[in-house]
Amino acid sequence: MAVSDTVVSADLIDGKAFAQGLRGRVAAAVADLKRKQGLTPGLAVVLVGEDPASQVYVRSKGRQTVEAGMNSFEHRLPETTSQDELLAKVAELNADPAVHGILVQLPLPAQIDSQTVIAAIDPDKDVDGFHVINAGRLMTGASGAAAPLVPCTPLGCLLLLKDRLGDLSGLTAVVVGRSNIVGKPMAQLLVAESCTVTVAHSRTRDLPAVCRGADILVAAVGRPQMIKGDWVKPGATVIDVGINRIDVEDGKTRLVGDVAFDEAAAVAGAITPVPGGVGPMTIACLLANTVTAACRSAGLPLPDFGTG
Ligand code: GUN
C-alpha cells in the first residue's frame, strides 16, 4: 500500500486484523468460561476527569469488553476527585469478586499521584501490568502461578513480532523510549525472548547509528516521524508505537507515528502502519489479560492466547 509516491517495499504488519483474531479467541474463551464454569470475567475502568483522548479510549475499552462477552464496569469520577477518594474506589474494586481486572486510566489530574494509585491496585487484578509486583515478576522472568500480568501495548508489540518473525532469539533489538508503560517492559519482554536489547532515548549519542544496528526497531517516544528512513537497517522489522496528531494543510489533522513511515517503509522488511498497527493490539491484550486474571482468581487453567 503506497501512501504517497514513495516506493513501499516493506510488508505491512496488519495489527488491526491480528487484534480482531485475538479478540475472537478471547470471546471464545469467555463463552467457554461462562458455559462450563459459570464465570463471567469483569473489567472495571476508572476515568477521572474529562480528558478527551482518555474518554475515547475508555469508551472503546467498554464497548470491546462487552463485545467479548465480559462484564464492563465504568466509573467516571470528577476532575476534582481527591487521591483519597480514588484510593477508596480502588479498594472497593479490589474487594468486588465480580471485578477481575482494574484499569485506572492515565494520565490522572495533578492532585493525584499515579504511582500511589497503581500501588493500591491488587496486583492480581492489575490488568495494565503497571504494579511494581508485576514489573518485578516480568523482570525476573517469573512463570506459572507467579507469572506477571504484562503491560498491554508492549505485549501487543511482542505478539506482532513473533507472528512476523517466529523465534526472536539472537536478534538485535533497539527500543527507542524508556517509559514504564512501553519502553521498559518492551525491553524486558525482548530480553526474555533472548534478543540483544538496547534501550535508547533522548540522551542517546548518535541515535541514528544505534537504530541502524537493529533487526527489530521499536519506536515509543511520542515524537511525530522522528525516526527517519536512513536510521533503519535494510530488512529490519519496525514497530511504531507512536500515535501523534499533526496539523496538515487547510486546518486538517492527521495521525502519524514516531517513524517517518514512507521513508522507513522503503528500507524495512516489515513495518506497522499508524493507524492500524500497534494501536488495536492494546485493547485486545487488555481483554486477554482480564480473562487471564479471571481464570487465575478462580484457580482455572489459563487459556492460550499466544500471550503467555
Ligand atoms: N493511558 C494511555 N495508555 C494507557 C494504558 O495502557 N493504560 C492506562 N491505564 N492508561 C493509559
Short mmCIF file of N, CA and C in Angstrom, two decimals, residues 140-264:
data_model
loop_
_atom_site.label_atom_id
_atom_site.label_comp_id
_atom_site.label_asym_id
_atom_site.label_seq_id
_atom_site.Cartn_x
_atom_site.Cartn_y
_atom_site.Cartn_z
N THR A 140 12.06 -10.55 36.46
CA THR A 140 12.73 -11.77 36.94
C THR A 140 12.31 -13.01 36.17
N GLY A 141 11.43 -12.85 35.18
CA GLY A 141 11.03 -13.99 34.37
C GLY A 141 10.18 -14.99 35.14
N ALA A 142 9.41 -14.50 36.11
CA ALA A 142 8.55 -15.40 36.90
C ALA A 142 7.53 -16.08 35.99
N SER A 143 7.22 -17.35 36.31
CA SER A 143 6.29 -18.09 35.44
C SER A 143 5.28 -18.84 36.30
N GLY A 144 4.40 -19.58 35.64
CA GLY A 144 3.38 -20.35 36.35
C GLY A 144 2.47 -19.44 37.14
N ALA A 145 2.18 -19.82 38.39
CA ALA A 145 1.24 -19.05 39.22
C ALA A 145 1.76 -17.64 39.49
N ALA A 146 3.09 -17.46 39.42
CA ALA A 146 3.68 -16.14 39.70
C ALA A 146 3.93 -15.34 38.43
N ALA A 147 3.42 -15.81 37.28
CA ALA A 147 3.66 -15.09 36.02
C ALA A 147 3.05 -13.69 36.12
N PRO A 148 3.71 -12.71 35.52
CA PRO A 148 3.18 -11.34 35.61
C PRO A 148 1.97 -11.14 34.71
N LEU A 149 1.14 -10.15 35.06
CA LEU A 149 0.26 -9.54 34.07
C LEU A 149 1.14 -8.51 33.35
N VAL A 150 1.19 -8.60 32.03
CA VAL A 150 2.16 -7.84 31.23
C VAL A 150 1.48 -6.61 30.62
N PRO A 151 2.13 -5.43 30.68
CA PRO A 151 1.54 -4.24 30.07
C PRO A 151 1.09 -4.48 28.63
N CYS A 152 -0.10 -3.96 28.32
CA CYS A 152 -0.81 -4.37 27.10
C CYS A 152 -0.13 -3.93 25.80
N THR A 153 0.39 -2.71 25.76
CA THR A 153 0.96 -2.24 24.49
C THR A 153 2.24 -3.02 24.13
N PRO A 154 3.21 -3.15 25.06
CA PRO A 154 4.37 -3.96 24.68
C PRO A 154 4.01 -5.43 24.42
N LEU A 155 3.03 -5.96 25.14
CA LEU A 155 2.61 -7.34 24.87
C LEU A 155 2.07 -7.44 23.44
N GLY A 156 1.29 -6.46 23.03
CA GLY A 156 0.78 -6.45 21.66
C GLY A 156 1.90 -6.38 20.64
N CYS A 157 2.91 -5.55 20.91
CA CYS A 157 4.07 -5.46 20.01
C CYS A 157 4.77 -6.80 19.89
N LEU A 158 4.93 -7.47 21.03
CA LEU A 158 5.63 -8.76 21.03
C LEU A 158 4.86 -9.79 20.21
N LEU A 159 3.54 -9.80 20.34
CA LEU A 159 2.74 -10.76 19.57
C LEU A 159 2.91 -10.52 18.08
N LEU A 160 2.91 -9.24 17.68
CA LEU A 160 3.10 -8.93 16.25
C LEU A 160 4.49 -9.36 15.78
N LEU A 161 5.50 -9.14 16.62
CA LEU A 161 6.87 -9.52 16.25
C LEU A 161 7.00 -11.04 16.10
N LYS A 162 6.41 -11.78 17.05
CA LYS A 162 6.52 -13.25 16.98
C LYS A 162 5.74 -13.80 15.79
N ASP A 163 4.62 -13.16 15.49
CA ASP A 163 3.82 -13.59 14.34
C ASP A 163 4.62 -13.37 13.04
N ARG A 164 5.35 -12.29 12.99
CA ARG A 164 6.11 -11.95 11.79
C ARG A 164 7.41 -12.77 11.68
N LEU A 165 8.12 -12.87 12.81
CA LEU A 165 9.50 -13.39 12.76
C LEU A 165 9.65 -14.78 13.34
N GLY A 166 8.65 -15.28 14.04
CA GLY A 166 8.80 -16.57 14.73
C GLY A 166 9.74 -16.41 15.90
N ASP A 167 10.79 -17.24 15.94
CA ASP A 167 11.76 -17.19 17.03
C ASP A 167 12.59 -15.90 16.95
N LEU A 168 12.61 -15.15 18.05
CA LEU A 168 13.34 -13.87 18.05
C LEU A 168 14.77 -14.02 18.59
N SER A 169 15.09 -15.22 19.02
CA SER A 169 16.36 -15.48 19.71
C SER A 169 17.57 -15.01 18.89
N GLY A 170 18.44 -14.26 19.54
CA GLY A 170 19.69 -13.82 18.92
C GLY A 170 19.58 -12.55 18.11
N LEU A 171 18.37 -12.05 17.92
CA LEU A 171 18.22 -10.82 17.14
C LEU A 171 18.60 -9.59 17.97
N THR A 172 19.05 -8.57 17.28
CA THR A 172 19.38 -7.30 17.93
C THR A 172 18.14 -6.41 17.91
N ALA A 173 17.74 -5.96 19.11
CA ALA A 173 16.54 -5.12 19.21
C ALA A 173 16.93 -3.78 19.82
N VAL A 174 16.39 -2.71 19.23
CA VAL A 174 16.56 -1.38 19.82
C VAL A 174 15.16 -0.85 20.13
N VAL A 175 14.97 -0.47 21.40
CA VAL A 175 13.72 0.15 21.83
C VAL A 175 14.02 1.62 22.06
N VAL A 176 13.36 2.49 21.31
CA VAL A 176 13.58 3.93 21.50
C VAL A 176 12.45 4.44 22.40
N GLY A 177 12.81 4.82 23.62
CA GLY A 177 11.82 5.23 24.62
C GLY A 177 11.97 4.37 25.86
N ARG A 178 11.87 5.01 27.03
CA ARG A 178 12.13 4.29 28.28
C ARG A 178 11.01 4.49 29.29
N SER A 179 9.78 4.61 28.81
CA SER A 179 8.65 4.79 29.73
C SER A 179 8.36 3.49 30.48
N ASN A 180 7.71 3.64 31.64
CA ASN A 180 7.30 2.46 32.39
C ASN A 180 6.18 1.70 31.68
N ILE A 181 5.42 2.42 30.86
CA ILE A 181 4.25 1.81 30.20
C ILE A 181 4.65 1.01 28.96
N VAL A 182 5.64 1.50 28.21
CA VAL A 182 6.01 0.82 26.97
C VAL A 182 7.49 0.44 26.92
N GLY A 183 8.38 1.42 26.96
CA GLY A 183 9.80 1.15 26.66
C GLY A 183 10.42 0.11 27.56
N LYS A 184 10.30 0.32 28.89
CA LYS A 184 10.98 -0.61 29.81
C LYS A 184 10.39 -2.03 29.74
N PRO A 185 9.04 -2.18 29.82
CA PRO A 185 8.53 -3.56 29.71
C PRO A 185 8.80 -4.18 28.34
N MET A 186 8.80 -3.38 27.29
CA MET A 186 9.12 -3.93 25.95
C MET A 186 10.52 -4.54 25.96
N ALA A 187 11.46 -3.80 26.55
CA ALA A 187 12.85 -4.28 26.61
C ALA A 187 12.90 -5.59 27.39
N GLN A 188 12.17 -5.68 28.51
CA GLN A 188 12.19 -6.91 29.31
C GLN A 188 11.62 -8.08 28.53
N LEU A 189 10.55 -7.84 27.81
CA LEU A 189 9.94 -8.92 27.01
C LEU A 189 10.92 -9.41 25.95
N LEU A 190 11.65 -8.50 25.34
CA LEU A 190 12.60 -8.89 24.29
C LEU A 190 13.80 -9.61 24.87
N VAL A 191 14.23 -9.18 26.05
CA VAL A 191 15.32 -9.92 26.75
C VAL A 191 14.86 -11.35 27.02
N ALA A 192 13.60 -11.49 27.45
CA ALA A 192 13.07 -12.83 27.75
C ALA A 192 12.99 -13.70 26.50
N GLU A 193 12.93 -13.06 25.33
CA GLU A 193 12.92 -13.80 24.06
C GLU A 193 14.34 -14.01 23.53
N SER A 194 15.32 -13.72 24.37
CA SER A 194 16.74 -13.89 24.02
C SER A 194 17.22 -12.97 22.90
N CYS A 195 16.62 -11.78 22.83
CA CYS A 195 17.18 -10.75 21.95
C CYS A 195 18.32 -10.03 22.68
N THR A 196 19.16 -9.37 21.90
CA THR A 196 20.17 -8.47 22.47
C THR A 196 19.57 -7.07 22.40
N VAL A 197 19.31 -6.47 23.57
CA VAL A 197 18.42 -5.31 23.62
C VAL A 197 19.16 -4.04 24.05
N THR A 198 18.93 -2.98 23.30
CA THR A 198 19.38 -1.64 23.70
C THR A 198 18.15 -0.78 23.95
N VAL A 199 18.13 -0.08 25.07
CA VAL A 199 17.07 0.91 25.32
C VAL A 199 17.68 2.28 25.04
N ALA A 200 17.21 2.90 23.97
CA ALA A 200 17.72 4.23 23.58
C ALA A 200 16.69 5.29 23.97
N HIS A 201 17.14 6.52 24.05
CA HIS A 201 16.24 7.60 24.50
C HIS A 201 16.79 8.95 24.05
N SER A 202 16.21 10.03 24.56
CA SER A 202 16.54 11.35 24.04
C SER A 202 18.01 11.73 24.27
N ARG A 203 18.67 11.10 25.25
CA ARG A 203 20.07 11.43 25.52
C ARG A 203 21.05 10.50 24.80
N THR A 204 20.54 9.51 24.10
CA THR A 204 21.42 8.56 23.43
C THR A 204 22.30 9.27 22.41
N ARG A 205 23.60 8.97 22.44
CA ARG A 205 24.50 9.57 21.46
C ARG A 205 24.40 8.82 20.13
N ASP A 206 24.39 9.58 19.07
CA ASP A 206 24.26 9.05 17.71
C ASP A 206 23.13 8.02 17.60
N LEU A 207 21.93 8.48 17.94
CA LEU A 207 20.75 7.62 17.89
C LEU A 207 20.54 6.98 16.51
N PRO A 208 20.76 7.72 15.40
CA PRO A 208 20.58 7.07 14.09
C PRO A 208 21.47 5.83 13.93
N ALA A 209 22.72 5.93 14.37
CA ALA A 209 23.63 4.78 14.23
C ALA A 209 23.18 3.62 15.11
N VAL A 210 22.70 3.93 16.32
CA VAL A 210 22.21 2.87 17.22
C VAL A 210 21.02 2.16 16.57
N CYS A 211 20.10 2.95 16.02
CA CYS A 211 18.91 2.36 15.39
C CYS A 211 19.30 1.50 14.18
N ARG A 212 20.31 1.95 13.44
CA ARG A 212 20.72 1.21 12.23
C ARG A 212 21.28 -0.17 12.55
N GLY A 213 21.59 -0.42 13.80
CA GLY A 213 22.07 -1.76 14.18
C GLY A 213 20.95 -2.73 14.48
N ALA A 214 19.70 -2.27 14.42
CA ALA A 214 18.58 -3.08 14.93
C ALA A 214 17.94 -3.98 13.88
N ASP A 215 17.83 -5.27 14.22
CA ASP A 215 16.97 -6.16 13.41
C ASP A 215 15.51 -5.87 13.74
N ILE A 216 15.28 -5.52 15.03
CA ILE A 216 13.94 -5.14 15.48
C ILE A 216 14.04 -3.73 16.04
N LEU A 217 13.26 -2.82 15.49
CA LEU A 217 13.31 -1.42 15.95
C LEU A 217 11.91 -1.06 16.47
N VAL A 218 11.84 -0.76 17.77
CA VAL A 218 10.55 -0.39 18.37
C VAL A 218 10.62 1.09 18.73
N ALA A 219 9.72 1.89 18.18
CA ALA A 219 9.72 3.33 18.42
C ALA A 219 8.58 3.68 19.35
N ALA A 220 8.92 4.21 20.53
CA ALA A 220 7.90 4.57 21.53
C ALA A 220 8.35 5.83 22.25
N VAL A 221 8.46 6.91 21.47
CA VAL A 221 8.97 8.16 22.02
C VAL A 221 7.94 9.28 22.06
N GLY A 222 6.88 9.16 21.26
CA GLY A 222 5.86 10.21 21.23
C GLY A 222 6.30 11.46 20.51
N ARG A 223 7.20 11.29 19.54
CA ARG A 223 7.61 12.44 18.70
C ARG A 223 7.30 12.11 17.25
N PRO A 224 6.42 12.92 16.64
CA PRO A 224 5.96 12.57 15.30
C PRO A 224 7.09 12.42 14.29
N GLN A 225 7.13 11.28 13.64
CA GLN A 225 8.01 11.00 12.48
C GLN A 225 9.48 11.24 12.78
N MET A 226 9.89 11.00 14.01
CA MET A 226 11.27 11.27 14.41
C MET A 226 12.28 10.30 13.77
N ILE A 227 11.87 9.04 13.64
CA ILE A 227 12.79 8.01 13.15
C ILE A 227 12.76 8.01 11.62
N LYS A 228 13.87 8.36 11.03
CA LYS A 228 13.95 8.56 9.58
C LYS A 228 14.31 7.25 8.86
N GLY A 229 14.10 7.29 7.55
CA GLY A 229 14.39 6.10 6.75
C GLY A 229 15.83 5.64 6.85
N ASP A 230 16.78 6.58 6.90
CA ASP A 230 18.18 6.16 6.93
C ASP A 230 18.64 5.77 8.34
N TRP A 231 17.70 5.70 9.30
CA TRP A 231 18.00 5.14 10.62
C TRP A 231 17.66 3.65 10.66
N VAL A 232 17.06 3.15 9.58
CA VAL A 232 16.52 1.79 9.58
C VAL A 232 17.47 0.86 8.83
N LYS A 233 17.79 -0.26 9.46
CA LYS A 233 18.64 -1.27 8.79
C LYS A 233 17.83 -1.94 7.68
N PRO A 234 18.39 -2.10 6.49
CA PRO A 234 17.62 -2.74 5.42
C PRO A 234 17.09 -4.11 5.86
N GLY A 235 15.80 -4.31 5.66
CA GLY A 235 15.18 -5.59 6.02
C GLY A 235 14.69 -5.68 7.45
N ALA A 236 14.94 -4.65 8.27
CA ALA A 236 14.55 -4.69 9.68
C ALA A 236 13.02 -4.73 9.84
N THR A 237 12.60 -5.18 11.02
CA THR A 237 11.18 -5.15 11.38
C THR A 237 10.95 -3.94 12.28
N VAL A 238 10.07 -3.05 11.85
CA VAL A 238 9.86 -1.78 12.55
C VAL A 238 8.47 -1.76 13.19
N ILE A 239 8.45 -1.54 14.50
CA ILE A 239 7.19 -1.47 15.25
C ILE A 239 7.03 -0.03 15.75
N ASP A 240 5.99 0.61 15.28
CA ASP A 240 5.78 2.04 15.59
C ASP A 240 4.65 2.18 16.61
N VAL A 241 5.01 2.52 17.85
CA VAL A 241 4.03 2.63 18.93
C VAL A 241 3.40 4.03 18.97
N GLY A 242 4.02 4.97 18.30
CA GLY A 242 3.58 6.37 18.38
C GLY A 242 2.20 6.59 17.77
N ILE A 243 1.42 7.43 18.43
CA ILE A 243 0.15 7.91 17.85
C ILE A 243 0.14 9.41 18.08
N ASN A 244 0.50 10.16 17.05
CA ASN A 244 0.61 11.63 17.17
C ASN A 244 -0.31 12.29 16.16
N ARG A 245 -1.05 13.28 16.62
CA ARG A 245 -1.91 14.03 15.70
C ARG A 245 -1.14 15.27 15.25
N ILE A 246 -0.97 15.41 13.95
CA ILE A 246 -0.25 16.58 13.44
C ILE A 246 -1.17 17.41 12.53
N ASP A 247 -0.86 18.68 12.44
CA ASP A 247 -1.61 19.57 11.55
C ASP A 247 -1.12 19.38 10.12
N VAL A 248 -2.06 19.26 9.22
CA VAL A 248 -1.71 19.31 7.80
C VAL A 248 -2.41 20.54 7.22
N GLU A 249 -2.40 20.68 5.91
CA GLU A 249 -2.92 21.95 5.36
C GLU A 249 -4.44 22.08 5.56
N ASP A 250 -4.94 23.28 5.42
CA ASP A 250 -6.38 23.61 5.48
C ASP A 250 -6.99 23.31 6.85
N GLY A 251 -6.21 23.44 7.91
CA GLY A 251 -6.74 23.23 9.25
C GLY A 251 -7.06 21.78 9.56
N LYS A 252 -6.66 20.86 8.66
CA LYS A 252 -6.94 19.44 8.92
C LYS A 252 -5.81 18.82 9.72
N THR A 253 -6.12 17.69 10.38
CA THR A 253 -5.08 16.98 11.12
C THR A 253 -4.99 15.54 10.62
N ARG A 254 -3.89 14.88 11.01
CA ARG A 254 -3.65 13.51 10.55
C ARG A 254 -2.90 12.77 11.65
N LEU A 255 -3.17 11.47 11.79
CA LEU A 255 -2.43 10.67 12.77
C LEU A 255 -1.16 10.14 12.14
N VAL A 256 -0.04 10.31 12.82
CA VAL A 256 1.23 9.73 12.35
C VAL A 256 1.92 9.07 13.54
N GLY A 257 2.85 8.19 13.22
CA GLY A 257 3.60 7.51 14.26
C GLY A 257 4.87 8.25 14.63
N ASP A 258 5.76 7.56 15.34
CA ASP A 258 7.07 8.10 15.69
C ASP A 258 8.09 7.85 14.57
N VAL A 259 7.65 7.10 13.55
CA VAL A 259 8.52 6.75 12.44
C VAL A 259 8.04 7.49 11.19
N ALA A 260 8.99 8.03 10.42
CA ALA A 260 8.65 8.64 9.12
C ALA A 260 8.31 7.49 8.18
N PHE A 261 7.01 7.21 8.07
CA PHE A 261 6.57 5.93 7.50
C PHE A 261 7.07 5.69 6.08
N ASP A 262 6.86 6.65 5.18
CA ASP A 262 7.19 6.41 3.78
C ASP A 262 8.68 6.09 3.60
N GLU A 263 9.51 6.88 4.27
CA GLU A 263 10.96 6.65 4.19
C GLU A 263 11.34 5.30 4.75
N ALA A 264 10.81 4.99 5.94
CA ALA A 264 11.19 3.75 6.62
C ALA A 264 10.67 2.54 5.86
#
